[in-house]
XYZ file of C-alpha atoms in Angstrom:
408
model
C -39.819 -16.455 -68.673
C -39.050 -17.385 -64.866
C -43.163 -18.274 -65.005
C -43.073 -20.095 -68.055
C -40.208 -22.386 -66.869
C -41.265 -23.250 -63.790
C -44.650 -24.013 -64.754
C -43.412 -25.788 -67.977
C -40.976 -27.681 -65.397
C -44.140 -28.426 -62.536
C -46.506 -29.480 -65.683
C -43.471 -32.075 -66.193
C -43.013 -33.593 -62.754
C -46.545 -33.401 -61.999
C -47.185 -36.112 -64.531
C -44.282 -38.166 -63.526
C -45.338 -38.130 -60.262
C -48.880 -39.173 -61.045
C -48.205 -41.706 -63.644
C -45.295 -43.187 -60.632
C -48.092 -43.537 -57.951
C -50.459 -45.313 -60.489
C -48.042 -47.155 -62.384
C -47.741 -50.170 -60.104
C -51.498 -50.921 -60.303
C -52.082 -50.060 -64.132
C -48.876 -52.500 -65.013
C -50.402 -54.900 -62.350
C -53.793 -55.048 -64.293
C -52.537 -55.982 -66.684
C -50.136 -59.222 -66.021
C -52.976 -59.678 -64.044
C -55.239 -60.411 -66.910
C -52.895 -62.166 -68.596
C -52.969 -65.180 -66.087
C -52.279 -65.665 -62.443
C -49.590 -65.225 -60.218
C -49.954 -68.325 -57.594
C -50.402 -72.035 -58.438
C -52.316 -74.108 -55.914
C -51.733 -77.736 -55.788
C -52.105 -80.624 -53.265
C -49.582 -80.758 -50.376
C -49.557 -84.954 -50.786
C -48.094 -84.131 -54.362
C -45.169 -82.175 -53.074
C -44.510 -85.016 -50.023
C -41.166 -86.740 -49.953
C -41.664 -90.407 -48.981
C -38.306 -92.011 -48.636
C -38.016 -95.802 -48.194
C -34.440 -97.773 -48.138
C -32.765 -94.667 -49.238
C -34.825 -94.796 -52.204
C -37.542 -91.555 -53.419
C -40.960 -92.501 -53.781
C -42.905 -90.102 -55.256
C -46.374 -89.927 -54.479
C -48.734 -90.965 -56.605
C -50.678 -88.188 -57.879
C -54.026 -89.216 -58.810
C -55.718 -89.286 -55.440
C -54.706 -85.793 -54.527
C -57.321 -83.478 -54.689
C -58.558 -80.175 -53.201
C -61.651 -79.752 -51.767
C -63.411 -77.084 -54.004
C -65.946 -75.681 -51.313
C -62.892 -74.612 -49.064
C -61.558 -71.915 -51.792
C -63.580 -69.225 -50.753
C -61.774 -69.173 -47.307
C -58.725 -67.705 -49.260
C -61.216 -64.383 -49.073
C -60.771 -64.463 -45.375
C -56.748 -64.055 -45.249
C -55.524 -61.036 -43.956
C -54.945 -59.971 -48.193
C -57.910 -61.193 -49.085
C -59.044 -57.915 -50.805
C -55.719 -58.495 -52.896
C -56.774 -61.803 -54.244
C -58.764 -60.403 -57.680
C -59.711 -63.717 -58.128
C -58.774 -67.617 -58.851
C -59.814 -70.342 -61.303
C -59.831 -74.016 -60.372
C -59.219 -76.967 -62.489
C -60.055 -80.469 -62.532
C -58.962 -82.552 -65.568
C -59.141 -85.939 -66.721
C -59.237 -87.909 -70.331
C -62.060 -89.167 -72.021
C -63.518 -90.533 -75.391
C -65.445 -88.197 -76.976
C -68.503 -89.528 -78.877
C -69.378 -87.293 -82.447
C -70.996 -87.403 -85.407
C -70.783 -91.296 -85.223
C -67.279 -91.648 -84.376
C -64.660 -91.378 -81.679
C -61.856 -89.670 -80.711
C -59.877 -88.996 -77.291
C -59.439 -85.683 -75.421
C -58.821 -83.796 -72.494
C -61.686 -82.917 -70.367
C -61.221 -79.926 -68.323
C -63.825 -78.350 -65.495
C -63.412 -74.861 -64.404
C -65.103 -71.839 -63.512
C -66.254 -69.481 -66.192
C -68.053 -66.473 -64.136
C -69.028 -68.751 -60.914
C -70.365 -66.264 -58.132
C -69.420 -67.644 -54.911
C -69.427 -65.993 -51.238
C -67.466 -66.057 -47.883
C -69.021 -64.638 -45.105
C -71.071 -61.766 -45.831
C -69.228 -61.192 -49.016
C -70.480 -61.973 -52.377
C -68.011 -62.006 -55.155
C -67.700 -63.732 -59.021
C -64.433 -65.674 -60.317
C -63.205 -67.709 -62.536
C -61.862 -67.755 -66.564
C -63.295 -64.933 -67.910
C -61.924 -62.465 -65.763
C -58.547 -64.147 -64.718
C -57.525 -65.745 -67.906
C -57.311 -62.483 -70.180
C -55.811 -64.273 -72.871
C -58.725 -66.601 -73.475
C -60.279 -65.930 -76.476
C -64.143 -67.578 -77.876
C -65.739 -66.867 -80.880
C -69.372 -67.500 -79.873
C -70.865 -67.295 -76.574
C -69.246 -68.388 -72.849
C -70.634 -71.449 -71.259
C -72.997 -70.548 -68.287
C -71.556 -71.770 -65.230
C -75.104 -72.635 -63.326
C -77.099 -74.245 -66.523
C -80.612 -75.381 -66.408
C -81.307 -78.746 -65.187
C -82.298 -80.896 -68.073
C -80.584 -79.298 -70.563
C -77.566 -80.524 -72.129
C -74.289 -78.969 -70.371
C -72.161 -76.162 -72.840
C -68.991 -76.462 -72.995
C -65.941 -74.813 -74.998
C -64.001 -76.525 -77.939
C -60.698 -76.462 -78.060
C -59.544 -74.796 -81.373
C -57.606 -77.391 -82.635
C -59.740 -79.863 -81.365
C -62.329 -78.263 -83.207
C -60.715 -77.956 -86.441
C -59.114 -81.622 -86.302
C -62.442 -83.114 -86.062
C -64.965 -80.920 -87.729
C -66.444 -79.316 -84.148
C -68.512 -75.755 -84.382
C -70.519 -73.974 -82.546
C -73.730 -75.599 -81.918
C -72.512 -78.793 -82.441
C -73.239 -81.683 -80.052
C -70.920 -84.231 -78.423
C -71.200 -87.622 -76.082
C -68.523 -87.885 -73.190
C -69.793 -91.018 -70.779
C -73.750 -90.962 -72.312
C -73.274 -87.109 -71.377
C -74.369 -84.897 -74.030
C -72.246 -81.254 -74.292
C -73.471 -78.846 -76.523
C -70.073 -76.850 -77.951
C -71.188 -72.960 -77.730
C -68.002 -71.522 -78.823
C -64.336 -72.466 -79.771
C -61.898 -71.206 -77.944
C -57.852 -69.942 -78.573
C -55.560 -69.681 -75.827
C -52.261 -70.391 -77.437
C -51.912 -73.905 -75.213
C -53.164 -77.364 -73.884
C -56.636 -76.188 -73.722
C -56.902 -75.854 -77.607
C -56.787 -79.632 -78.100
C -59.432 -80.039 -74.759
C -63.026 -79.722 -74.044
C -63.760 -77.125 -71.442
C -66.430 -77.258 -69.312
C -68.270 -75.688 -66.278
C -66.290 -77.610 -63.380
C -69.290 -78.887 -61.641
C -69.961 -81.089 -65.173
C -66.677 -82.662 -65.312
C -66.929 -83.415 -61.667
C -70.031 -85.811 -62.266
C -68.665 -86.841 -65.242
C -65.289 -88.159 -63.766
C -66.839 -89.017 -60.552
C -65.008 -86.521 -58.570
C -67.348 -84.137 -56.478
C -66.375 -81.391 -54.328
C -62.952 -81.591 -56.133
C -60.272 -80.146 -57.703
C -56.652 -81.067 -58.766
C -54.938 -77.448 -59.615
C -55.969 -73.770 -58.780
C -54.436 -70.588 -60.060
C -54.901 -67.292 -58.421
C -54.508 -63.987 -59.032
C -53.744 -61.628 -56.495
C -52.195 -57.962 -56.417
C -49.046 -57.761 -55.069
C -46.193 -55.820 -54.422
C -43.299 -56.311 -56.484
C -40.415 -58.502 -54.901
C -37.272 -57.729 -53.692
C -34.737 -58.360 -50.555
C -36.945 -58.625 -47.447
C -39.326 -60.503 -49.500
C -37.325 -62.783 -49.931
C -36.043 -63.507 -46.566
C -37.515 -66.750 -44.532
C -39.806 -65.515 -42.142
C -39.610 -68.392 -39.410
C -35.684 -66.432 -39.286
C -37.188 -62.856 -39.034
C -37.325 -60.921 -35.158
C -41.298 -60.771 -34.689
C -40.814 -56.987 -35.745
C -39.633 -57.691 -38.876
C -41.988 -60.768 -39.403
C -44.845 -58.872 -38.596
C -43.562 -55.880 -41.117
C -43.346 -59.235 -43.775
C -46.776 -60.574 -43.269
C -48.441 -57.674 -43.554
C -47.046 -56.802 -46.862
C -48.324 -57.979 -49.801
C -45.801 -59.614 -51.400
C -46.597 -62.617 -53.335
C -44.799 -65.361 -50.995
C -46.962 -63.615 -47.957
C -49.900 -63.477 -49.519
C -49.013 -67.524 -50.223
C -48.332 -67.771 -46.649
C -51.645 -66.905 -45.848
C -53.633 -68.950 -47.955
C -51.344 -72.355 -46.710
C -52.722 -71.181 -43.335
C -56.061 -70.804 -44.446
C -55.865 -74.130 -46.439
C -52.977 -76.299 -44.831
C -53.578 -79.051 -47.528
C -52.326 -76.759 -50.191
C -49.036 -76.072 -51.260
C -48.935 -72.398 -52.608
C -46.070 -71.754 -55.394
C -45.448 -68.276 -56.865
C -46.200 -68.243 -61.009
C -42.226 -66.072 -60.616
C -42.031 -65.115 -64.398
C -45.574 -62.886 -63.426
C -43.873 -61.415 -60.233
C -40.158 -60.757 -61.432
C -41.544 -59.346 -65.153
C -43.873 -56.965 -62.559
C -40.868 -56.242 -60.671
C -38.419 -55.351 -63.584
C -41.040 -53.287 -65.498
C -41.989 -51.257 -62.368
C -38.040 -50.856 -61.624
C -37.018 -49.590 -65.545
C -40.359 -47.220 -66.278
C -39.642 -46.295 -62.571
C -36.449 -44.994 -63.342
C -37.239 -43.586 -66.570
C -39.582 -41.429 -64.925
C -37.400 -40.104 -62.415
C -34.504 -39.682 -64.629
C -37.029 -37.542 -66.577
C -38.432 -35.448 -63.455
C -35.348 -34.614 -62.689
C -34.073 -33.335 -65.988
C -36.880 -31.477 -65.681
C -36.548 -29.562 -62.636
C -32.952 -29.049 -63.632
C -33.979 -27.312 -66.982
C -36.807 -25.131 -64.669
C -33.460 -24.340 -62.391
C -31.436 -23.308 -64.849
C -34.169 -21.067 -66.313
C -35.493 -19.115 -63.674
C -31.757 -18.674 -63.275
C -30.704 -16.880 -66.557
C -33.985 -14.900 -65.721
C -33.348 -13.714 -62.678
C -30.034 -12.372 -63.380
C -31.193 -10.668 -66.606
C -33.970 -9.323 -64.357
C -31.829 -8.461 -61.532
C -28.966 -6.547 -63.955
C -32.273 -4.794 -65.206
C -33.287 -3.342 -61.753
C -29.620 -2.617 -60.869
C -30.175 1.021 -60.168
C -33.185 0.040 -57.836
C -31.337 -2.021 -55.849
C -28.376 0.846 -55.925
C -31.025 3.313 -54.707
C -32.161 1.276 -52.385
C -29.046 0.628 -50.537
C -27.778 4.111 -50.616
C -31.367 4.827 -48.756
C -29.680 2.405 -45.617
C -31.504 -0.975 -47.246
C -29.381 -4.090 -45.825
C -28.143 -6.942 -48.072
C -31.023 -9.210 -45.839
C -34.059 -6.858 -47.440
C -32.359 -6.412 -51.164
C -32.286 -10.190 -50.807
C -36.090 -10.907 -49.365
C -37.332 -8.730 -51.340
C -35.955 -10.372 -55.073
C -36.841 -13.919 -53.295
C -40.102 -13.181 -52.224
C -40.798 -11.867 -55.727
C -39.450 -15.620 -57.177
C -41.768 -17.374 -54.265
C -45.083 -15.792 -55.912
C -43.494 -16.905 -59.461
C -43.064 -20.371 -57.922
C -46.286 -20.439 -56.331
C -48.386 -19.558 -59.329
C -45.566 -21.644 -61.882
C -46.796 -24.534 -59.898
C -50.464 -23.911 -59.727
C -50.320 -23.756 -63.422
C -47.749 -26.345 -63.924
C -50.055 -28.720 -61.737
C -53.574 -28.260 -63.833
C -51.350 -28.618 -67.289
C -49.509 -31.942 -65.424
C -52.786 -33.261 -64.580
C -54.034 -33.069 -68.458
C -50.927 -34.654 -69.081
C -50.942 -37.669 -67.138
C -54.604 -38.398 -68.618
C -53.518 -38.407 -71.662
C -50.665 -40.309 -70.625
C -52.810 -42.802 -68.786
C -55.584 -43.249 -71.742
C -52.959 -43.324 -74.472
C -50.690 -46.434 -72.744
C -52.917 -48.271 -70.606
C -56.439 -47.375 -71.953
C -57.819 -45.649 -68.595
C -57.579 -42.448 -66.703
C -54.608 -41.730 -64.580
C -55.968 -40.100 -61.442
C -53.898 -36.937 -59.533
C -54.366 -37.041 -55.933
C -54.611 -33.483 -54.298
C -51.577 -34.262 -52.093
C -49.440 -33.784 -55.109
C -50.085 -29.680 -55.681
C -48.454 -29.462 -52.002
C -45.416 -31.524 -53.397
C -45.141 -29.621 -57.046
C -45.447 -26.100 -54.708
C -42.592 -27.298 -52.324
C -40.664 -28.348 -55.915
C -41.186 -25.415 -57.336
C -39.851 -23.706 -54.183
C -36.905 -25.114 -53.929
C -35.853 -25.083 -58.092
C -36.726 -21.051 -57.436
C -34.744 -20.490 -54.383
C -31.845 -22.797 -55.949
C -32.010 -20.667 -59.512
C -32.124 -17.333 -57.879
C -29.708 -17.520 -54.735
C -26.660 -16.898 -57.357
C -28.362 -13.740 -58.652
C -29.824 -12.406 -55.512
C -25.854 -13.263 -53.950
C -25.129 -10.735 -57.222
C -27.537 -8.079 -56.363
C -25.961 -7.887 -52.964
C -22.671 -7.305 -53.906
C -23.789 -4.069 -56.070
C -21.598 -0.957 -54.681
C -24.371 1.478 -54.431
C -21.646 4.366 -55.472
C -20.494 2.640 -58.543
C -24.327 1.237 -59.705
C -25.790 4.998 -59.319
C -23.396 6.556 -61.051
C -23.745 4.473 -64.058
C -20.561 2.747 -64.093
C -21.881 -1.009 -63.305
């Protein structure tokens, strides 16, 4: 019974530790698939101009980000944490279709654009970052053969209102475009044509320019230290802040790499991640503590019953000169073997349970690190010691004469 109690308790503890160490990345990946957590805009758009006590907002039409500078983000300290980014260039144009015309936003972006920074090659775009974009048909290719009509996506509402379908050909400023798919996002893109970035740059006459970039980065949930001003920190604290993958420290580093760009957090994503992780971590901690407490109580009951059954052995040992320490070491050694055996059984059971939780909740396996076995063995020894100490103390108090006489 003690072995079973330890094994069950360690099974729950193993599963919760494994899920707890991996759940942050799983939730972060899920949130990243639902959009970025940083947005880049031209710094000229945010400059405050004051003339004669009157605030003058800068004209935003002339402010752009240089597209060729974007791969520099992969060169920052936390460059590997940047999962991807999606640039946007938007302009309203007249669209010709079936001898009639209508106004629509023309959005240029990356779909799955191959890029290179130094020797590192990577791909990025809406297909990997904007997981909620649903396309009926096929995605356009970023690099398309010269001379062929460029492929675009038509927003679902725009397509419904104007009779656009997959395969339709439209014309924008003399450039023929073929609709390869119908896009449904639930946002402004549903009323727009979404095309490869270089195609829109050619149409609007803004080569190598973008207006906005959404960045998806794996970050550590924001805490009080993350919100401190790095300029007011001591050098050691500033280094720790700089070398921690907070969203604002990554934003700070992107601004260092791209000085003409303002980087802001999409705070809903970061705050949701922190809240979800906090609640899940609290729940798993509560379950783990409850399982360990239940194991300790079960071990205590089982050890008490065992010592009561073996009281004559204890009395005989003491009558032959065994000390209290010898008696205690005998039972504690037996308990330690039970703890190790229960921990090993519980570890493999917990690994299977963690795998099942990962497949059911996150759709992917949860890896159980070997170091978890050492933690589980230590926890099992502690739980067994706590559960056994009361019964062992009772055994140390047995009077040999009374026990052997059968009065106890």
